[in-house]
Amino acid sequence: MDKKEPDNKRREFLGEGWKLGLAAALGGAALSNLKCTPASGKTETLMTTDGQMVEVDTGQVEEMHHMEPGHNVRKGIPGRKFVMVIDLAKCENALACQRSCNKHHFVTGDNAWLKIYNMQDSPDAPPYWMPTLCMHCDKPACVTVCPVDATFKREDGLVLIDNDRCIGCRFCMAACPYSTRVFNWNEPKQEFEMDIDMVHAMHSPEHAGMPSVKGTVDKCDFCPHQAVKGELPHCVTACPNGVFYFGDKNEDTVTNGDETVRLSELLEKKAGYRLFEDLGTDPSVYYLPPKDRIAPFEEGLESYNEFQSVEKPEEPTAEDAQ
Amino acid sequence: MKTREQLIEDLGPRKFNRGGMVWVGFLLVLIVAGLIAYIDQLIQGQVVTNMRDYVLWGVYISNFVFFVATSFVSAIAVAALRLTNSQWRRPFVRLAEIVSLACIIMAGLTIMIDMARPDRILNLFIHARLQSPITWDVIIIPTFMAVSLLLLYFPLLPDLAILRDHYAKAKPRLRKIYGALALKWQWTEKQLRLQGRSVHLLALMIIPLGLILESIDAYLFSTTYRVGWDSSNFAPYFISGAMVAGLGALISVVYVVRRYRKLTEYITEYHFDKLGKLFNLALLVYVYFNVNEYVIPLFTSKKGESEHLETLLEGEFAPAFWAVTLVGLLLPAILTIFKRYRKPKALFTIAVIVVIGSWWKRYLIVTPTLLHPYLPIQGVPESWRHYFPSMHEWLITSATLAMALLIITLLVRYLPVISIDKLLEDQKAAVQPKTQES
């Protein structure tokens, strides 16, 4: 019975909110046509999120830049080849990357897109922590088997998903050897701070999870929505130890936010490798072996939960409703 | 020597008796229950199943594979026997065509049940990508369905005409329906030649189509990196498994129809013996492919593969695996060598067990592999490490099986189960013996 509650609310919202939604969509369309001129003196009638009609100076209205990415979403950002390096020596399972990823991609299911595995390669070898995300393979098995081109490979290296096209056959999930893909088995219980229509307007393969679509596949998108802003993926900036290096293979440069290094030098110096190289998937994610670790493995065990990767929100209180 | 009227009486359409009504009612109840469950699945999403991110395919897919396998029966029992001129096929070819058609229709439906976004089904055509095995399925399943339908329909034309003429006075409404379906059939020279050639061509087509269908079904699995699926043995393994499942289903249906319609004179022990021999061959070939699939890999299996084989041979799935392998395959393969187990009743019992085993066999092909990904299963609820179908999945799956049986039942109800026309022809030939007939 307790499960029914949010569903009903959503249905109520759907019942009542469509008029508001329509108005806001029309308003949004009008807004996007406005040029951004400071204190123009002209005013525009808009509807606020709580349904009030207000007069606003057009100068106060911000133009929505990210509605048009300036490049073909299916082709990618010209001239780029995104890569990542994950330094296992620095990972202590702090989980900040996972939390940040979950937050910024509105991951609400039971399976995070970024996971930190408790790994042990052989009985005598010591265990270590291994973060994984989508490997953005250059020969992606998932793309090969997709019957409708919903998941696709771009020239800048990214493997993305068009959630408006996915038919939910889950063949890509069966094909991926890295178990990186997650499925929206039900209507995602996502909460957005901004207007839901705004979310839908921004909906693009370049920002996975915004919003997630029931009956379709989700996964790490390598944060191209950050790249176009000149910013690093959320996991990279969140990591307290600088485990993740993100960059461009064409420029031979990767950075973890603190230091910027030559990709080839880093891989050479620290014996970089890729996961399941022998499968021939050609991942865009490199690993540096867990040599000379900054912290003992055991310290990570405190935050390790074998059965959870997405923290469930506390029961929502009235104050949360901002 | 039977008269035309007697043949129509014995083999032609017959109203359901009490048992038939109860049977149809039972199937309808299952179908309605499944339909309700499916509508709920559409509303709530596939969260109502017990599939999750690791076991991302479950009983829907294994049930689909079962239907695809069973639909292969027309390629063997109709086409192969026709091309080898095996006259003993006559009393059960039509039933084989019916089983095949029902199963391929249900295969097409079940695969859609697994799609989480059936509302986007047109994307399969609008955005089709030829390199995906699913697109191959989208091409082959309707093709096989169409050829199966024609392979049932074309040989039926003379029988439909016989029924049209039979009902001419007594039942004008039936006369109209059968008349329309008979396409003005008059046994003219031209019609006979055209029909003969068409049926021959269809029989020639259904064999490669069947082989392609079963292979593509295998490719759905073997084009992935998964341990237990990534096997070059898979397509022939599936083909031989399809022979077993298809013949098993056919023998079961033939026996039930024979008993229910009292056709012991038409479908004799001789026919069961012959079918039993064919069945035995299929079983032995399948045993051979199972050896290649499970025994030989033990020698060189990599770590992941060993773990996978272990769960089958002695782990979580061992009881099901051994039941399916020993009771559902090995024992039937041995028993059907002996004549007394090819008697109708014994063969029927064996066939039913084999069909049940075949269904579970597909379950064992799909599920255990998914529980052995390359990276360990971590960071997800513990329940995701196991899979057993939910109530929704059972209801929907039962409904698809019931639908297949309902299609078979209705076709048996309204169509002559054995070709009356051919029997009349045979009788005529017997009266005026021809030399070329062997």
Coordinates of N, CA and C in Angstrom, one line a residue, chain A residues 18 52 84 145 157 160 186 195 198 218 272-273 292 311:
Chain A
W18 N -1.2 19.3 -16.2 CA -1.0 19.4 -17.7 C -1.3 20.8 -18.2
Q52 N 1.5 31.7 -10.6 CA 1.2 33.1 -10.6 C 1.6 33.7 -11.9
M84 N 39.5 8.5 -20.4 CA 39.7 8.6 -19.0 C 40.7 7.6 -18.5
V145 N 24.8 -4.7 -31.4 CA 23.5 -5.5 -31.3 C 22.3 -4.6 -31.3
G157 N 34.2 9.7 -29.5 CA 34.5 8.5 -28.7 C 33.4 8.1 -27.8
L160 N 26.5 6.8 -26.5 CA 25.4 7.4 -25.9 C 24.1 6.7 -26.2
N186 N 10.9 0.4 -13.9 CA 9.6 1.1 -13.7 C 9.8 2.6 -14.0
D195 N 11.8 23.1 -13.0 CA 10.5 22.8 -13.6 C 10.6 21.6 -14.5
M198 N 11.1 22.2 -18.1 CA 12.5 22.6 -18.4 C 13.4 21.3 -18.6
D218 N 19.8 3.0 -19.4 CA 20.7 4.2 -19.0 C 22.1 3.7 -18.7
G272 N 49.8 1.6 -17.6 CA 48.4 1.6 -17.8 C 47.9 0.4 -18.6
Y273 N 46.7 0.0 -18.4 CA 46.1 -1.1 -19.1 C 44.6 -0.8 -19.2
D292 N 51.8 1.0 -4.9 CA 52.1 2.0 -3.9 C 50.8 2.8 -3.5
E311 N 22.3 5.5 -2.7 CA 21.7 5.8 -1.4 C 20.2 6.2 -1.6

